[in-house]
């Protein structure tokens, strides 16, 4: 398996623009997580899905952020409108059901909002 | 609330020496999992080692071992025979229920 695939790897956008980050989890994994990594706040869980259903979005910072998982092989994280403070590395991770399983991370998307 | 604490922002170790990275956790659940990840300067998150709360033996994976002390709620990572390539950020994480919660990380620098 190719692992968790995220696109784009790097995104530079202007403040106010819409940004969409994409993630393809590992086939057969039931859980998908979106994390944001910054120097100040470390790795924050934004939202996670189980079987394509959002379970906990309490980490989503505000209404400008939204996430969807229309099917088992695709998820998006959208920021609209983007702000400079959204600049961070965004990771997608997936894992199968069952204890003792690590989260498999994608390479991350480095977002810069200018 | 569940919490992971890594109190060492940065550590230095001499090449070929062993180093211990500290991690304490807080949970009221009886069943949970503990993980360590490595994040090199290239940015990817690399899984290193896992310990289940019911595992009686400390986990080992090559040069990595996890010193699990359940009563003290600690899960320290021990890296033996450090190599220059071990220089990276190291994160302790806990899976409590569905979610993975991460500590703030320890930056390890291996000196030649």
Coordinates of N, CA, C and O in Angstrom, one line a residue, chain A residues 6 16 27 33 35 41 47-48 53 66 74 81 85-86 88 99 107:
Chain A
X6 N -1.4 12.7 1.0 CA -2.0 14.0 1.2 C -1.6 14.9 0.0 O -0.5 14.8 -0.6
X16 N -7.9 35.3 3.0 CA -9.2 35.5 2.4 C -9.6 34.4 1.4 O -10.8 34.3 1.1
X27 N -6.2 1.9 2.4 CA -7.4 1.1 2.2 C -7.7 0.2 3.3 O -6.8 -0.5 3.8
X33 N -8.1 10.8 10.8 CA -7.8 11.9 11.7 C -7.2 13.1 10.9 O -6.3 12.9 10.0
X35 N -4.9 16.5 11.8 CA -4.2 17.1 12.9 C -3.6 18.4 12.3 O -3.3 18.5 11.1
X41 N 1.5 25.3 19.5 CA 0.5 24.4 20.0 C 0.7 23.0 19.8 O -0.1 22.1 20.2
X47 N -10.3 17.0 13.9 CA -11.5 16.2 13.7 C -11.1 14.8 13.4 O -10.0 14.5 12.9
X48 N -12.0 13.8 13.7 CA -11.8 12.5 13.2 C -13.1 11.8 12.8 O -14.2 12.2 13.2
X53 N -18.0 8.8 9.0 CA -18.9 9.7 9.8 C -18.1 10.5 10.7 O -17.2 10.0 11.4
X66 N -13.9 23.3 7.9 CA -14.8 22.3 7.7 C -14.1 21.1 7.1 O -13.1 21.2 6.4
X74 N -11.4 9.0 0.7 CA -11.1 10.4 0.4 C -11.7 11.3 1.5 O -12.9 11.1 1.9
X81 N -12.9 31.8 5.0 CA -11.7 32.3 4.4 C -10.4 32.0 5.2 O -10.5 31.9 6.4
X85 N -3.0 33.2 10.6 CA -2.8 32.3 11.7 C -3.1 30.9 11.4 O -2.9 30.0 12.3
X86 N -3.7 30.6 10.3 CA -3.9 29.2 9.9 C -2.6 28.6 9.3 O -2.7 27.3 9.1
X88 N 0.4 26.5 9.0 CA 0.8 25.3 9.9 C 1.0 24.2 8.9 O 0.8 24.3 7.7
X99 N -7.6 -2.4 19.0 CA -6.5 -1.8 19.8 C -5.1 -2.1 19.4 O -4.9 -3.0 18.6
X107 N 2.3 12.6 4.6 CA 3.5 13.4 4.6 C 3.2 14.9 5.1 O 4.1 15.6 5.4

